[in-house]
XYZ file of N, CA and C in Angstrom:
561
model
N 0.741 -1.585 0.092
C 0.089 0.254 0.077
C 0.873 1.339 -0.136
N 0.587 2.091 -0.907
C 1.416 3.532 -0.345
C 0.426 4.628 -0.342
N 1.108 5.583 0.389
C 0.457 6.664 1.118
C 0.483 7.714 0.465
N -0.301 8.675 0.091
C 0.163 10.111 -0.368
C -0.791 11.024 0.011
N 0.300 11.995 1.030
C -0.319 12.751 1.788
C 0.818 14.291 1.972
N 0.739 14.998 1.973
C 1.149 16.561 1.919
C 1.494 16.724 3.104
N 0.648 16.367 4.327
C 0.901 16.713 5.893
C 1.507 15.704 6.253
N 2.995 15.839 7.285
C 3.759 14.603 7.017
C 2.888 14.486 8.623
N 2.103 14.875 9.515
C 1.934 14.012 10.669
C 0.729 13.263 10.204
N -0.488 13.950 9.318
C -1.375 13.009 9.094
C -0.937 11.716 8.167
N 0.309 11.836 7.253
C 0.819 10.659 6.641
C 1.224 9.541 7.550
N 2.324 10.195 8.255
C 2.650 9.046 9.445
C 1.352 8.368 10.008
N 0.911 9.341 10.521
C -0.290 8.694 11.426
C -1.286 7.633 10.684
N -1.333 7.976 9.229
C -2.312 7.047 8.217
C -1.483 5.676 8.582
N 0.086 6.065 7.889
C 0.539 4.863 7.607
C 0.613 3.762 8.771
N 1.085 4.973 10.170
C 0.789 3.855 11.297
C -0.933 3.032 11.469
N -1.802 3.757 10.944
C -2.911 3.052 11.288
C -2.828 1.894 10.436
N -2.732 1.671 9.319
C -2.695 1.283 8.024
C -2.021 -0.332 8.559
N -0.426 -0.201 9.033
C 0.102 -0.989 9.104
C -0.627 -1.769 10.808
N -0.912 -1.132 11.610
C -1.437 -1.731 12.927
C -2.972 -2.454 12.360
N -3.820 -2.387 11.150
C -4.699 -3.318 10.831
C -4.393 -4.127 9.806
N -2.733 -4.432 10.011
C -2.352 -5.587 8.931
C -1.498 -5.095 7.667
N -1.820 -3.833 7.172
C -1.415 -3.408 5.677
C 0.379 -3.550 5.874
N 0.938 -3.932 5.046
C 2.276 -3.226 4.467
C 2.288 -2.266 3.558
N 2.811 -0.527 4.580
C 2.781 0.107 3.397
C 4.036 0.549 3.132
N 4.048 0.089 1.838
C 5.673 0.248 0.679
C 6.247 1.302 0.596
N 5.313 2.504 0.556
C 5.875 4.046 0.573
C 5.042 4.820 0.513
N 5.849 5.994 0.842
C 5.011 7.538 1.246
C 5.258 8.694 0.491
N 4.326 9.300 0.200
C 4.422 10.407 -0.847
C 3.867 11.432 -0.437
N 4.529 12.715 -1.103
C 4.361 14.094 -0.158
C 3.404 14.881 -1.259
N 3.433 14.503 -2.620
C 2.694 15.173 -3.427
C 2.028 13.965 -4.420
N 1.476 14.666 -5.286
C 0.653 13.890 -6.799
C 1.740 13.039 -7.708
N 2.903 14.078 -7.825
C 4.279 13.510 -9.090
C 4.802 12.645 -8.378
N 5.136 12.843 -6.537
C 5.741 11.460 -6.530
C 5.047 9.897 -6.196
N 3.875 10.237 -5.830
C 2.800 9.307 -5.528
C 2.610 8.438 -6.650
N 3.008 8.916 -7.891
C 2.786 8.313 -9.309
C 4.034 7.611 -9.600
N 5.345 8.597 -9.468
C 6.511 7.909 -9.278
C 6.492 6.567 -8.352
N 6.362 6.509 -7.294
C 6.258 5.438 -6.841
C 5.340 4.551 -6.382
N 4.308 4.654 -6.855
C 2.985 3.625 -7.642
C 4.058 2.938 -8.616
N 4.474 3.734 -9.755
C 5.114 3.130 -10.814
C 6.246 1.876 -10.546
N 6.904 2.560 -9.508
C 8.123 1.708 -9.136
C 7.672 0.688 -8.322
N 6.803 0.737 -7.449
C 6.259 -0.502 -6.311
C 5.302 -1.303 -6.354
N 4.929 -0.355 -7.447
C 3.482 -1.597 -8.112
C 2.390 -2.036 -6.412
N 1.849 -1.328 -5.522
C 1.457 -1.234 -4.748
C 0.005 -1.653 -5.077
N -0.985 -2.494 -3.999
C -1.336 -2.767 -4.575
C -3.255 -1.744 -4.302
N -2.738 -1.016 -3.677
C -3.642 0.177 -3.366
C -2.869 1.483 -2.920
N -3.233 2.755 -3.219
C -3.168 3.701 -3.065
C -4.078 4.749 -2.318
N -3.562 5.219 -0.847
C -4.895 6.080 -0.119
C -3.640 7.335 -0.534
N -4.678 8.180 -0.800
C -4.295 9.888 -1.583
C -5.097 10.966 -1.038
N -4.516 12.008 -0.467
C -5.412 13.370 -0.075
C -5.483 13.877 -1.788
N -6.548 14.288 -1.277
C -7.041 15.245 -2.635
C -6.089 16.718 -2.752
N -6.148 16.996 -1.883
C -5.179 18.701 -2.079
C -3.955 18.632 -1.787
N -2.741 18.396 -2.765
C -1.548 18.423 -2.235
C -1.115 19.293 -3.593
N 0.523 19.999 -3.021
C 0.906 21.154 -4.030
C 1.324 19.925 -4.789
N 1.632 20.799 -6.269
C 1.817 20.331 -7.647
C 0.937 19.487 -8.005
N 0.974 18.396 -8.907
C -0.474 17.759 -9.091
C -1.243 17.365 -8.064
N -2.572 17.571 -8.011
C -2.965 17.209 -6.630
C -3.725 15.794 -6.852
N -4.334 14.916 -5.969
C -4.780 13.548 -5.546
C -5.562 12.972 -6.834
N -5.941 13.953 -7.204
C -7.149 13.556 -8.633
C -6.502 13.390 -9.924
N -5.530 14.639 -9.869
C -5.062 14.211 -11.001
C -4.276 12.838 -11.177
N -3.421 12.791 -10.037
C -2.355 11.701 -9.620
C -3.118 10.524 -9.960
N -4.683 10.377 -9.156
C -5.311 9.171 -9.099
C -5.740 8.537 -10.865
N -5.886 9.686 -11.706
C -6.815 9.351 -12.627
C -5.676 8.744 -13.722
N -3.920 9.042 -13.634
C -3.033 8.718 -14.080
C -2.715 7.039 -13.506
N -3.046 6.858 -12.454
C -2.964 5.600 -11.716
C -3.792 4.768 -12.314
N -5.001 5.126 -12.076
C -6.257 4.412 -13.256
C -6.623 4.070 -14.137
N -6.033 4.898 -15.058
C -5.704 5.047 -16.425
C -4.722 4.268 -16.804
N -3.598 4.167 -16.351
C -2.710 3.040 -16.568
C -2.475 2.003 -15.991
N -3.913 1.597 -14.847
C -4.136 0.319 -14.612
C -2.946 0.180 -13.320
N -2.567 0.996 -12.762
C -1.238 0.673 -11.926
C -1.700 -0.223 -10.403
N -3.148 0.777 -9.718
C -3.560 0.515 -8.556
C -4.754 1.208 -8.549
N -5.764 1.134 -7.421
C -7.083 1.976 -6.973
C -6.623 2.500 -6.216
N -7.501 3.479 -6.172
C -7.074 4.670 -4.749
C -8.086 5.145 -4.367
N -7.847 5.044 -3.206
C -8.997 5.701 -1.574
C -8.435 6.801 -2.061
N -9.603 8.080 -2.006
C -9.019 9.295 -1.978
C -9.848 10.030 -0.576
N -8.778 10.410 -0.087
C -8.972 11.496 1.618
C -8.940 12.473 0.983
N -9.791 13.302 2.062
C -9.957 15.190 1.763
C -11.031 15.563 2.879
N -10.801 16.770 3.252
C -11.435 17.510 4.018
C -12.326 17.941 3.234
N -12.912 17.986 2.196
C -13.408 18.605 1.188
C -14.599 17.813 0.844
N -15.875 17.637 0.890
C -17.278 16.984 0.215
C -17.860 17.668 -0.587
N -17.505 18.648 -1.224
C -18.031 19.448 -2.132
C -18.728 18.555 -3.404
N -19.851 18.685 -4.077
C -20.168 17.571 -5.212
C -19.183 17.841 -6.340
N -18.655 19.016 -6.275
C -18.162 18.919 -7.558
C -16.365 18.172 -7.521
N -16.079 18.388 -6.292
C -14.653 17.686 -6.111
C -15.181 16.163 -6.159
N -16.171 15.585 -5.833
C -16.523 14.646 -5.531
C -16.647 13.577 -6.766
N -17.027 14.658 -7.371
C -17.870 14.476 -9.114
C -16.267 14.018 -9.660
N -15.445 14.882 -9.716
C -14.679 14.992 -10.397
C -13.586 13.807 -9.708
N -13.607 13.319 -8.610
C -13.013 12.012 -7.600
C -13.427 10.489 -8.767
N -14.643 10.820 -9.214
C -14.950 9.610 -9.632
C -15.124 9.739 -11.035
N -15.022 11.016 -11.552
C -14.910 10.997 -13.616
C -13.466 10.308 -13.085
N -12.062 10.412 -12.106
C -11.101 10.081 -12.334
C -10.940 8.543 -12.402
N -11.850 8.268 -11.659
C -11.621 6.289 -11.346
C -11.388 6.134 -10.083
N -11.381 6.865 -9.065
C -11.069 6.843 -7.765
C -12.201 5.537 -7.556
N -11.687 4.790 -6.867
C -12.683 3.735 -5.918
C -13.217 3.817 -4.406
N -12.774 4.790 -3.744
C -13.734 5.137 -2.595
C -13.042 6.516 -2.132
N -14.167 7.188 -1.277
C -13.633 8.424 -0.918
C -14.366 8.659 0.585
N -13.131 9.181 0.983
C -13.420 9.174 2.742
C -12.965 10.619 3.191
N -13.535 10.899 3.877
C -13.801 12.426 4.285
C -13.313 12.706 5.892
N -12.341 13.733 5.940
C -11.361 13.990 6.943
C -12.445 14.537 8.089
N -12.111 14.484 9.688
C -11.642 13.564 9.948
C -12.145 12.042 9.769
N -10.779 11.324 9.655
C -11.567 9.719 9.421
C -10.667 9.187 10.527
N -11.421 7.525 10.716
C -10.506 6.774 11.983
C -10.561 5.703 11.123
N -9.794 4.638 12.049
C -9.280 3.244 10.737
C -11.076 2.768 10.321
N -11.888 3.056 11.448
C -13.456 2.468 10.729
C -13.872 3.209 9.360
N -13.228 4.206 9.161
C -13.803 4.962 7.943
C -12.953 4.277 6.892
N -11.715 4.450 7.168
C -10.716 4.112 5.968
C -10.585 2.688 5.991
N -10.905 1.865 6.609
C -10.620 0.130 6.340
C -11.884 -0.284 5.417
N -13.006 -0.007 5.806
C -14.107 -0.249 4.901
C -13.782 0.245 3.248
N -13.352 1.438 3.367
C -13.255 2.298 1.958
C -12.095 1.314 1.374
N -10.949 0.811 2.265
C -10.172 -0.139 1.300
C -10.642 -1.216 0.906
N -11.823 -2.175 1.664
C -11.928 -2.915 0.941
C -12.824 -3.057 0.005
N -13.897 -2.023 -0.053
C -14.747 -1.387 -1.313
C -14.081 -1.150 -2.284
N -12.567 -0.564 -2.413
C -11.815 0.016 -3.302
C -11.040 -1.464 -3.929
N -10.822 -2.278 -3.238
C -10.275 -2.787 -3.710
C -10.902 -4.292 -4.700
N -12.474 -4.394 -3.837
C -13.472 -4.709 -4.475
C -13.681 -4.458 -6.007
N -13.845 -3.252 -6.266
C -14.033 -2.261 -7.171
C -13.092 -2.493 -7.960
N -11.883 -2.556 -7.351
C -10.899 -2.806 -8.890
C -10.507 -3.989 -9.366
N -10.667 -5.151 -8.759
C -10.922 -6.178 -8.868
C -11.778 -6.604 -10.097
N -12.875 -6.060 -9.526
C -14.216 -6.025 -10.611
C -13.839 -5.197 -12.201
N -13.290 -4.262 -12.158
C -13.148 -3.290 -12.757
C -11.752 -4.359 -14.018
N -10.943 -4.706 -13.407
C -10.045 -5.480 -14.194
C -10.696 -6.720 -14.790
N -11.327 -7.116 -14.132
C -12.213 -8.377 -14.484
C -12.874 -7.865 -16.055
N -13.557 -6.794 -15.637
C -14.576 -6.419 -17.009
C -13.656 -5.625 -18.247
N -12.422 -5.465 -17.932
C -11.514 -5.028 -18.994
C -11.339 -6.189 -19.647
N -10.978 -7.432 -19.204
C -10.419 -8.238 -19.216
C -11.461 -9.410 -20.520
N -12.651 -9.068 -19.640
C -13.636 -9.683 -20.615
C -13.635 -8.557 -22.164
N -13.629 -7.351 -21.631
C -13.791 -6.646 -22.830
C -12.765 -6.975 -23.992
N -11.828 -7.241 -23.685
C -10.665 -6.993 -24.589
C -10.685 -8.439 -25.536
N -11.148 -9.491 -24.429
C -11.311 -10.595 -24.998
C -12.545 -11.058 -26.081
N -13.717 -9.925 -25.701
C -14.502 -10.074 -27.006
C -14.074 -9.408 -27.798
N -13.545 -7.970 -27.710
C -13.028 -7.536 -28.692
C -12.093 -8.349 -29.619
N -11.145 -9.185 -28.936
C -10.586 -10.190 -29.940
C -11.304 -11.021 -30.651
N -12.473 -11.632 -29.895
C -12.981 -12.661 -30.695
C -13.689 -12.385 -31.852
N -14.329 -10.843 -31.670
C -14.992 -9.970 -32.504
C -14.242 -10.085 -33.826
N -13.046 -9.447 -33.430
C -12.184 -9.277 -34.770
C -11.900 -10.275 -35.330
N -11.484 -11.608 -34.800
C -11.171 -12.892 -35.237
C -12.390 -13.092 -36.139
N -13.773 -13.155 -35.186
C -14.746 -13.531 -35.912
C -15.139 -12.657 -37.729
N -14.805 -10.956 -37.182
C -14.440 -10.533 -38.580
C -13.493 -11.108 -39.803
N -12.626 -11.212 -39.198
C -11.795 -12.094 -40.129
C -11.619 -13.406 -40.631
N -12.651 -14.268 -40.250
C -13.303 -15.524 -40.659
C -13.923 -14.979 -41.533
N -15.034 -14.237 -41.256
C -15.616 -14.064 -42.244
C -15.456 -13.714 -43.497
N -14.177 -12.539 -43.799
C -13.814 -12.170 -44.781
C -13.129 -13.402 -45.552
N -12.577 -14.189 -44.935
C -11.684 -14.621 -45.375
C -12.563 -15.810 -46.341
N -13.246 -16.186 -45.532
C -14.407 -17.566 -46.006
C -15.126 -16.505 -47.250
N -15.399 -15.404 -46.860
C -15.917 -14.708 -48.356
C -15.317 -15.188 -49.443
N -13.882 -14.554 -49.176
C -12.739 -14.545 -50.354
C -12.242 -16.175 -50.828
N -12.557 -17.086 -50.159
C -12.437 -18.491 -50.770
C -13.753 -18.783 -51.420
N -14.999 -18.440 -51.416
C -16.138 -18.499 -51.551
C -15.944 -18.135 -52.788
N -15.329 -17.367 -53.388
C -15.321 -16.301 -54.433
C -14.448 -17.202 -55.424
N -12.987 -17.169 -55.000
C -11.957 -18.085 -55.601
C -11.979 -19.361 -55.784
N -12.361 -20.251 -54.785
C -12.436 -21.426 -54.952
C -13.630 -22.175 -55.075
N -14.816 -21.015 -55.275
C -16.185 -21.537 -55.517
C -16.603 -22.728 -54.350
N -16.156 -22.446 -52.899
C -16.580 -22.830 -51.952
C -18.006 -22.471 -51.323
N -18.872 -23.598 -50.797
C -19.633 -22.890 -49.814
C -19.374 -22.168 -48.425
N -20.305 -21.342 -47.703
C -19.757 -21.060 -46.528
C -19.213 -22.134 -45.682
N -19.738 -23.341 -45.534
C -19.526 -23.861 -44.507
C -18.424 -24.857 -44.936
N -18.452 -25.108 -46.331
C -16.933 -25.907 -47.024
C -15.850 -24.690 -46.633
N -16.010 -23.599 -47.108
C -15.090 -22.278 -46.674
C -14.248 -22.202 -44.912
N -15.322 -22.833 -44.013
C -15.391 -22.576 -42.857
C -14.261 -24.205 -42.631
N -14.649 -25.428 -43.197
C -13.915 -26.334 -42.486
C -12.425 -25.894 -43.311
N -12.605 -25.386 -44.617
C -11.114 -25.363 -45.516
C -10.127 -24.823 -44.414
N -10.859 -23.555 -44.044
C -9.724 -22.330 -43.030
C -9.500 -23.415 -41.771
N -10.714 -24.295 -41.428
C -10.221 -25.088 -40.170
C -9.154 -25.976 -40.432
N -9.480 -26.680 -41.500
C -8.214 -27.588 -41.496
C -6.975 -27.557 -41.407
N -6.810 -26.275 -42.858
C -5.298 -25.558 -42.518
C -4.662 -25.394 -41.220
N -5.656 -24.794 -40.633
C -4.728 -24.532 -39.382
C -4.761 -25.694 -38.535
N -5.247 -26.313 -38.501
C -5.176 -27.759 -37.658
C -3.780 -28.321 -38.608
N -3.834 -28.670 -39.995
C -2.178 -29.270 -40.655
C -1.624 -28.317 -40.345
N -1.664 -27.043 -39.997
C -0.460 -26.145 -40.028
C -0.059 -25.833 -38.598
N -0.768 -26.346 -37.940
C -0.682 -25.816 -36.430
C -0.871 -24.135 -36.282
N -1.638 -23.588 -36.670
C -2.080 -22.560 -36.893
C -3.356 -22.321 -36.257
N -3.468 -20.725 -35.727
C -5.393 -20.456 -34.969
C -5.868 -20.301 -36.606
N -6.785 -20.237 -36.473
C -7.786 -19.965 -37.316
C -7.514 -18.749 -38.090
N -7.533 -17.815 -36.756
C -7.259 -16.232 -37.203
C -5.968 -16.114 -38.104
N -4.682 -16.760 -37.695
C -3.744 -16.933 -38.486
C -4.163 -17.438 -40.310
N -4.502 -18.265 -40.278
C -5.028 -18.947 -41.759
C -5.643 -17.760 -42.226
N -6.719 -17.091 -41.707
C -7.756 -15.868 -42.128
C -6.853 -14.936 -42.515
N -5.864 -14.759 -41.734
C -5.128 -13.203 -41.956
C -4.422 -14.066 -43.361
N -3.865 -15.047 -43.663
C -3.168 -15.375 -44.557
C -3.586 -15.590 -45.795
N -5.025 -16.128 -45.521
C -6.142 -15.845 -47.125
C -6.556 -14.304 -47.501
N -6.480 -13.360 -46.755
C -6.986 -12.006 -46.395
C -5.767 -11.395 -47.426
N -4.855 -11.880 -46.903
C -3.423 -10.864 -47.703
C -2.974 -12.041 -48.800
N -3.568 -13.032 -48.884
C -3.160 -13.569 -50.425
C -2.126 -14.710 -50.240
N -1.118 -14.486 -49.652
C 0.025 -15.768 -49.228
C -0.503 -16.859 -48.187
N -0.050 -17.902 -49.196
C -0.106 -19.350 -48.290
C -0.137 -19.510 -47.045
N -0.981 -19.949 -46.384
C -0.771 -20.512 -45.274
C 0.169 -21.511 -44.759
N 1.399 -21.194 -44.412
C 2.379 -22.328 -44.254
C 2.817 -22.563 -42.959
C-alpha cells in the first residue's frame, strides 16, 4: 500500500493506522507526482491519497494511476463538495473518505476499493477478450468470403477449409484467415 499526503503528521498517522490493521505500507509520498513515481516503481495493491497536495493534486494523480492500470485509489479529503466528489469519480477513484477519519472509516473504504478494482480489471479483461473474438470473427468471415469467390466453395466448406488448414499447419484459425486475406499461402 502507498500513502500520499502532503501533511507529514497525517501521512505518518495514516501509515501507522494501516500497518496496525495489518497492511504493508511500501511507500509514502508528499505530492501527486511523487505518488505516481512511487506507484510505478513499487506497484502497490492500493494507494491512499489526499485530494489537495502541492503540484499535481490527488485527483489528477489518481486519474493517471487508474488509466495506466497501476492501482486503485482511496481518496482522502477535508472537502466533500459535490464538484470535487464528481471529479474524483470521473478520475476513477474507487472510494472517498472525508477527514477527520478513523480506522473504521478508512478500512471499509479500502475493502470496497479493492473489490471495485478487481471487478473493473475483470470487466476490462472480458471486454478485451470479446473485442479479440469479434475481430477474429470478422477476419474469418472475410476469409470465408474470399474462399467462396476464389475456390467456389460454400460457406460451410470455406469454414472447414480454414479449420483444416489451421490444424494441418498448427496455426490459429485467425492466422489462416489473415493469410487468406493477405493472399499469401498459410504455411
